[in-house]
Short mmCIF file of C-alpha atoms in Angstrom, two decimals:
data_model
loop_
_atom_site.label_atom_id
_atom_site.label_comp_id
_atom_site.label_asym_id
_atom_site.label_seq_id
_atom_site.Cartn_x
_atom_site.Cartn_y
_atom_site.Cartn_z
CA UNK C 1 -27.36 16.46 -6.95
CA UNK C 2 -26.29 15.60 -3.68
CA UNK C 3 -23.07 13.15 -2.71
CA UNK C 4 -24.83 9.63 -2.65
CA UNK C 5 -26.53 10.50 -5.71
CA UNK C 6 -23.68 11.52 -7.29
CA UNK C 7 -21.98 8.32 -5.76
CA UNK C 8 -25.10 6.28 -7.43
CA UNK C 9 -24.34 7.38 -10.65
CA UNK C 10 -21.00 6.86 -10.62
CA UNK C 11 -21.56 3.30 -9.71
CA UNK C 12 -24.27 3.43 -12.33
CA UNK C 13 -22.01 4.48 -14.81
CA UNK C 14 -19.41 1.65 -13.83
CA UNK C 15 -22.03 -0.80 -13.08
CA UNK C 16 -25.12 -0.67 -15.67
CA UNK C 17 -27.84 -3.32 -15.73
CA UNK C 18 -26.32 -6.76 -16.39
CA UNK C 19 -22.99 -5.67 -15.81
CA UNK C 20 -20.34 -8.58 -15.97
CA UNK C 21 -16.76 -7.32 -14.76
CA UNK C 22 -14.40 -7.65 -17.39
CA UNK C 23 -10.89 -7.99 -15.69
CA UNK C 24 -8.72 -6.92 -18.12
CA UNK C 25 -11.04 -3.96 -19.01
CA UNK C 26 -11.84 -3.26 -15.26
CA UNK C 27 -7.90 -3.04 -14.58
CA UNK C 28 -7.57 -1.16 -17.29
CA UNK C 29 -9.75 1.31 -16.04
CA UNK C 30 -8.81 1.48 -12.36
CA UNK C 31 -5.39 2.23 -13.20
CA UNK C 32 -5.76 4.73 -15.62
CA UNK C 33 -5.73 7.81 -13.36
CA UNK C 34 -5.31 8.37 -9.38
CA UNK C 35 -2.59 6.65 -7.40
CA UNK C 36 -2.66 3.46 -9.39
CA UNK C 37 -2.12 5.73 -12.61
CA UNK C 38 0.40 7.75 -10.99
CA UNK C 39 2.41 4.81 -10.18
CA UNK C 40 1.94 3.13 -13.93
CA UNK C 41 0.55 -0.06 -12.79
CA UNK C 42 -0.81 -2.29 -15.89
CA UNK C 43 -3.06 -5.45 -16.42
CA UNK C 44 -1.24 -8.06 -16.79
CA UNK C 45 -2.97 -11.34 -16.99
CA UNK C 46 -6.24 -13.28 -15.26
CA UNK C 47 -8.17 -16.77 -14.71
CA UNK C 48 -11.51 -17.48 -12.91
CA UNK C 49 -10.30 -16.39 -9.24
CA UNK C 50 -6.98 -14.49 -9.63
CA UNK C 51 -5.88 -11.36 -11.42
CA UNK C 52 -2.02 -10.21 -12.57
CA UNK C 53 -0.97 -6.78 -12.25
CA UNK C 54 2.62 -5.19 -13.56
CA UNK C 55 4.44 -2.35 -12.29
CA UNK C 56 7.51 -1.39 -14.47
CA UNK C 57 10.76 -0.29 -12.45
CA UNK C 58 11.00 3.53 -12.54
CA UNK C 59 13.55 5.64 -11.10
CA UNK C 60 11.35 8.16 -9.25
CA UNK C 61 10.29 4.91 -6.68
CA UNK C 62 13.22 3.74 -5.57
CA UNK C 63 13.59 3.09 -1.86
CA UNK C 64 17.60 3.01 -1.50
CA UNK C 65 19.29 5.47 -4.01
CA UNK C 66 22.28 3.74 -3.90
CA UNK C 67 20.96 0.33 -4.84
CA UNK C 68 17.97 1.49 -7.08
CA UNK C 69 15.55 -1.12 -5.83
CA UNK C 70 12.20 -0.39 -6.00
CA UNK C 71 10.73 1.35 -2.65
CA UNK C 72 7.83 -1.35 -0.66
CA UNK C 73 5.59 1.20 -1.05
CA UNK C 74 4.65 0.72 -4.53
CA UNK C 75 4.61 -2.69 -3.80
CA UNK C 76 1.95 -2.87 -1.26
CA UNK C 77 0.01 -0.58 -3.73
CA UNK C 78 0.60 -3.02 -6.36
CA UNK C 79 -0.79 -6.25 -4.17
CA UNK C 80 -3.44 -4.37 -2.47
CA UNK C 81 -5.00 -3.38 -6.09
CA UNK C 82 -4.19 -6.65 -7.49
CA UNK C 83 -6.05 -8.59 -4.55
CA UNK C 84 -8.90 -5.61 -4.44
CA UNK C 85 -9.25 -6.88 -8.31
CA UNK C 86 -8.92 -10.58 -7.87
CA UNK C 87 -12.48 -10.16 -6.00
CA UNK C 88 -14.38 -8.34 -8.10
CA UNK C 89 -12.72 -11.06 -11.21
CA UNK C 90 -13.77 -14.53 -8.84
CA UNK C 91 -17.21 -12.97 -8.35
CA UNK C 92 -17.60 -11.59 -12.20
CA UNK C 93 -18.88 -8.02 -10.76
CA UNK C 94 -18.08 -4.97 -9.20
CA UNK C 95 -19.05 -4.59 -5.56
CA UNK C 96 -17.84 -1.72 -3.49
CA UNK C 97 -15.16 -2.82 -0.69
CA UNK C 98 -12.34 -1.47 1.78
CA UNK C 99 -9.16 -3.23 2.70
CA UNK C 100 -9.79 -4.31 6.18
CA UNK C 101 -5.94 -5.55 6.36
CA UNK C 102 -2.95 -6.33 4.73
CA UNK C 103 0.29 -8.37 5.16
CA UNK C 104 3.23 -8.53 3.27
CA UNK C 105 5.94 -10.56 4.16
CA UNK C 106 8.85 -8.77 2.10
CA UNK C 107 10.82 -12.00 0.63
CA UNK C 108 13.70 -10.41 -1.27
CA UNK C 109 14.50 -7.10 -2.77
CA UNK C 110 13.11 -6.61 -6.03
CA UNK C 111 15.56 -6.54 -9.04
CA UNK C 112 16.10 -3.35 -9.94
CA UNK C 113 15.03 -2.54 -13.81
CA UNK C 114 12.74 -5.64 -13.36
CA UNK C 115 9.00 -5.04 -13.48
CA UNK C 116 7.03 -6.40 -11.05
CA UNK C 117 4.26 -8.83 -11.21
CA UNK C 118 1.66 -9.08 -8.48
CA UNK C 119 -0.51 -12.56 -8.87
CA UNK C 120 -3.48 -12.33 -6.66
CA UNK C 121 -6.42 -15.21 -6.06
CA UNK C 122 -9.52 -14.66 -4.17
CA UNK C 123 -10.17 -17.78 -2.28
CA UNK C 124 -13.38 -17.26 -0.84
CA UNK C 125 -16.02 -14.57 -0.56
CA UNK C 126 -18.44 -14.49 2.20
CA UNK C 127 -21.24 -12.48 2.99
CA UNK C 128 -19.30 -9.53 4.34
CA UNK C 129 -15.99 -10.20 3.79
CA UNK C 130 -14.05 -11.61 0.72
CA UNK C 131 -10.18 -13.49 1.85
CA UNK C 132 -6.92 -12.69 -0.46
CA UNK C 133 -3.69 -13.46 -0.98
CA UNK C 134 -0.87 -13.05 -3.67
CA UNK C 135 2.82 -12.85 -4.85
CA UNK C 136 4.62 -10.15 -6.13
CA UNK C 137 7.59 -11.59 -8.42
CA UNK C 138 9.92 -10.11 -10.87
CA UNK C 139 9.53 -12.87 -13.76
CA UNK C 140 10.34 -16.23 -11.81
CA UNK C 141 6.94 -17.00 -9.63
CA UNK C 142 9.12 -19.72 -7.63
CA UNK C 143 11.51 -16.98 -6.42
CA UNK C 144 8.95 -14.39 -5.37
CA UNK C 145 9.97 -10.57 -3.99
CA UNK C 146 6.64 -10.87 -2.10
CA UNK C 147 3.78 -12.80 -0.04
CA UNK C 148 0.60 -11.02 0.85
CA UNK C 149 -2.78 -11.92 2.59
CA UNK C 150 -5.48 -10.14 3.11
CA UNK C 151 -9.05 -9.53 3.69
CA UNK C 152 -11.59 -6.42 1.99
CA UNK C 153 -15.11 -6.09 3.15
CA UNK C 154 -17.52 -5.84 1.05
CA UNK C 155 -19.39 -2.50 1.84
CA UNK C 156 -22.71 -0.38 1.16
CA UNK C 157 -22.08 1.84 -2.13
CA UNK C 158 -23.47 4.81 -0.13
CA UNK C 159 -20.69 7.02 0.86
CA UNK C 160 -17.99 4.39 -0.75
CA UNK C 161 -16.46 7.05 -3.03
CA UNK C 162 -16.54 10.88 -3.34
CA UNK C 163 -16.65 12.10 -6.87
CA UNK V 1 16.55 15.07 12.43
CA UNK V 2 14.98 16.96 10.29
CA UNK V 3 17.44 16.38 7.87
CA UNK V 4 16.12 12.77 7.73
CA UNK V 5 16.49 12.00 4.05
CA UNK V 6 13.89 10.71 2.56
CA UNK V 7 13.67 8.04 -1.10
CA UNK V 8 12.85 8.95 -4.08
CA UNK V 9 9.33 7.42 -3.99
CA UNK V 10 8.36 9.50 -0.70
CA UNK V 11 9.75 12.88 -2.31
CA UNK V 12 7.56 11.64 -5.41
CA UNK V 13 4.66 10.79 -3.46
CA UNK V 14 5.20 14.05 -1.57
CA UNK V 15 6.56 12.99 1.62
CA UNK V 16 7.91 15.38 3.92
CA UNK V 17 9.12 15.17 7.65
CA UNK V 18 6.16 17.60 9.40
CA UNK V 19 8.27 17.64 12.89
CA UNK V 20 9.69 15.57 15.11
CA UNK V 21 8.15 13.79 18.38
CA UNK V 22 9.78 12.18 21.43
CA UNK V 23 12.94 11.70 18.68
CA UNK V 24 10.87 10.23 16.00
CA UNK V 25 10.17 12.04 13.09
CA UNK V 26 6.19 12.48 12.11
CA UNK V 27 5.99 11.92 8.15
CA UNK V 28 3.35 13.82 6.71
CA UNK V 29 1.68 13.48 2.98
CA UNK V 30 -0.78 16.05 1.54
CA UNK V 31 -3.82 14.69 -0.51
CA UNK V 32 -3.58 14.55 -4.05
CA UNK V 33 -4.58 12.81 -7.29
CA UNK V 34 -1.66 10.73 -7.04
CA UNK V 35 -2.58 9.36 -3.71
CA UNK V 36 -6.03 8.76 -4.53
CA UNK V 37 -8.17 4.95 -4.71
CA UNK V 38 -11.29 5.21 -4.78
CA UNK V 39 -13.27 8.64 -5.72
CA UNK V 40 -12.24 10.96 -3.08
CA UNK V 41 -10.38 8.74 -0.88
CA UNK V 42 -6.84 7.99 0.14
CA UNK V 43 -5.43 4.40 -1.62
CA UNK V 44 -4.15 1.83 1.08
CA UNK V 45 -1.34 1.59 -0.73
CA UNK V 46 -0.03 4.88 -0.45
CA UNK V 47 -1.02 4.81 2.91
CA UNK V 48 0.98 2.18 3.49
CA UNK V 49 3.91 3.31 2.02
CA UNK V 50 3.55 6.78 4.69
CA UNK V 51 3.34 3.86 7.64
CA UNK V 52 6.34 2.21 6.27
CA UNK V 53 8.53 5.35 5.94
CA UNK V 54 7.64 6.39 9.64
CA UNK V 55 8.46 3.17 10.44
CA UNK V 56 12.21 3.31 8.95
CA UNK V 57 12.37 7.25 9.99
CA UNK V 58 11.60 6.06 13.81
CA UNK V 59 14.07 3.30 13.30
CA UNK V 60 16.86 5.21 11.76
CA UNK V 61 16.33 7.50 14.25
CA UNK V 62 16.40 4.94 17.21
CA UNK V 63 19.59 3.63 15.51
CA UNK V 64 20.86 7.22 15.11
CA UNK V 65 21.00 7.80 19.59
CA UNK V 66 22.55 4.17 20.02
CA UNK V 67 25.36 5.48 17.44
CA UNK V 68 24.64 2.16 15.65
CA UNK V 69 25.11 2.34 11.79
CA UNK V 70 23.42 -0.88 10.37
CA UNK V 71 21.62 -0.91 7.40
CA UNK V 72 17.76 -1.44 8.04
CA UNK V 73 15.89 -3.89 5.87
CA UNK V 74 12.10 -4.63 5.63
CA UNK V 75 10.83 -7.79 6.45
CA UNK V 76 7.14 -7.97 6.93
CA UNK V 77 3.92 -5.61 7.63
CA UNK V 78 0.36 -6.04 8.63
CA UNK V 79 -1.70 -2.87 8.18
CA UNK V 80 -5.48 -2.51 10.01
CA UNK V 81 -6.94 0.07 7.94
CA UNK V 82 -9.36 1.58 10.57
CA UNK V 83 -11.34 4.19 8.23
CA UNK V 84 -11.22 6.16 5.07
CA UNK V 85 -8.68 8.28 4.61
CA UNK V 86 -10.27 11.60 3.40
CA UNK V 87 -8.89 14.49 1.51
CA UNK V 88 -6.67 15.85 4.15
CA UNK V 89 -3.51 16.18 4.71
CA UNK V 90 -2.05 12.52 6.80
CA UNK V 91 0.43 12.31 9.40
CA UNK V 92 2.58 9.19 10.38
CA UNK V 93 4.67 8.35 13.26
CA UNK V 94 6.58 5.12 14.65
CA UNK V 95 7.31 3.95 17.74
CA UNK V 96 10.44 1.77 17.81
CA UNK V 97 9.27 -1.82 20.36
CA UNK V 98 12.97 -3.11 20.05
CA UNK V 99 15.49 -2.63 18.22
CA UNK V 100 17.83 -5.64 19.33
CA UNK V 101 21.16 -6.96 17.34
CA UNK V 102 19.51 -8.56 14.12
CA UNK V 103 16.03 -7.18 14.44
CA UNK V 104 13.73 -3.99 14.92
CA UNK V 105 10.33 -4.20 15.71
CA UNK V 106 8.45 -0.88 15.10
CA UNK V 107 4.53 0.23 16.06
CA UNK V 108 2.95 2.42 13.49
CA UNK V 109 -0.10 5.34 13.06
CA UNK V 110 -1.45 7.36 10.72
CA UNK V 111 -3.92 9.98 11.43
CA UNK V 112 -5.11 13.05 10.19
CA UNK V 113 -6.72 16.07 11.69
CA UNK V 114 -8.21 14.49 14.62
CA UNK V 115 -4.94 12.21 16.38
CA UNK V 116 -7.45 10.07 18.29
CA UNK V 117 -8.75 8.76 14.96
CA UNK V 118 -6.74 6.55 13.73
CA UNK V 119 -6.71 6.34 9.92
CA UNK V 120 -4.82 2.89 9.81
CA UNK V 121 -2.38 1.10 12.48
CA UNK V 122 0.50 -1.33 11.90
CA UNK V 123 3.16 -3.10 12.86
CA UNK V 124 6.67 -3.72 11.30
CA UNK V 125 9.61 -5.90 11.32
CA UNK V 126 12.64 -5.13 10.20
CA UNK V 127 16.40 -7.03 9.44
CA UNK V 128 19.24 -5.07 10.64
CA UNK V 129 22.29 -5.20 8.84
CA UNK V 130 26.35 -4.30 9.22
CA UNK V 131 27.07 -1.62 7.25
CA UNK V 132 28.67 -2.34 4.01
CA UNK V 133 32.75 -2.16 3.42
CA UNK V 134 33.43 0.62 1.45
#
């Protein structure tokens, strides 16, 4: 079996005939092993258009020892996946997509202990491209650690992933 | 510089400075499972997090020659992923734009074998603090 074929399958295996994403099972899935289940991010919540991912405060990802906040880094992990996720929920399937860009405006320094949330709504998909943005809080949405926007585009399944 | 000390979250993520370049140190990050999106592929979030840490390396660096000791704070990113990040190991460097009294504004790459191919590029801001009274 070559590459795409094994990429097929894979998709096949995600994807069968008449697949409907399920969010909270989807999220479940994605962040059960590789960097998103290295870093212990969980489902959270959804709606129609927008997904909620939590990432509980862990020692080990601190970015300033002496303060114990949580490092950026697993926060642009955390609102990239979320967003990623908030497509694939507003369109009810799984499509194959890349992040094309990111921005985070860093609004505060997390609390640290506090998990983060990430809210993130797909506003609009397109033909090629599908248009993000979230928050990243700590349990008060009106006093958010961070603002994203971003936009994925939506890709061919050949050569997406490498299994 | 080599002695750059680096967070928690890069040494878990398996951050290391690879060497150091026109007095900025290149971050480098093997491929792993734990840095790993989709099949086979590098997640934009942990590359992110290697553009962000060569960002405050260059910075604290920059910082370092002007014998300044603020504190450095992120305030925003915008990342361009440019293509896949395979399973190699990735470099990162910053390039500081200005570092001025209240804020630093710092260029970023990431590459891996081939340095003309650009795995994502950046830009960040950062707040510059007086250092606390201890």
């Amino acid at each position: 079996m070559n590459k795409d074929e094994k990429a097929a399958g894979l998709m096949k295996t995600i994807m069968p005939e008449g697949f409907v994403f399920d969010p909270e099972r989807g999220a479940r899935w994605f962040t059960r092993q590789g960097h998103t289940g290295f870093l212990g991010m969980e489902y959270h919540d959804h709606g129609d258009d927008w997904i909620e991912l939590a990432l509980p405060w862990r020692e080990d990802l601190v970015g300033v020892e002496e303060t114990g906040v949580l490092a950026s880094g697993p926060i642009i992990s955390l609102l990239d996946n979320a967003t990623s996720m908030s497509v694939w929920t507003r369109q009810g399937t799984f499509n194959p997509q890349v992040t094309l860009d990111l921005r985070i405006d860093y609004v505060r320094a997390a609390t640290p202990g506090k998990t983060v949330i990430a809210r993130a709504e797909c506003y609009q998909v397109l033909r090629s491209m599908a248009f993000v943005r979230g928050i990243a809080h700590d349990g008060d949405i009106a006093d958010p650690v961070a603002h994203t926007a971003g936009i994925f585009m939506l890709v061919s399944s050949e050569g997406w992933s490498k299994p | 510089m080599n002695d750059y000390h680096l967070p928690p979250y890069a040494r878990t993520m398996g951050m290391e400075v690879d060497h150091v370049e026109d007095g900025a140190p290149v971050i480098a990050m093997d491929y792993a499972e734990r840095v790993m999106g989709r099949p086979g592929f590098l997640h934009g979030g942990a590359i992110g997090g290697l553009l962000e840490m060569a960002a405050h390396a260059a910075l604290r660096a920059e910082l370092d020659r002007q014998g300044s000791t603020f504190r450095i704070k992120p305030v925003n990113i915008s990342i361009e992923y440019l293509r896949g990040g395979v399973q190699e190991r990735t470099f990162a460097r910053g390039e500081v734009i200005r570092a001025g009294r209240r804020v630093a504004n710092v260029r970023v790459e990431a590459w891996q074998g081939d340095r003309s191919k650009l795995v994502a590029s950046s830009w960040m801001n950062f707040l510059l603090a007086p250092p606390k009274e201890s």
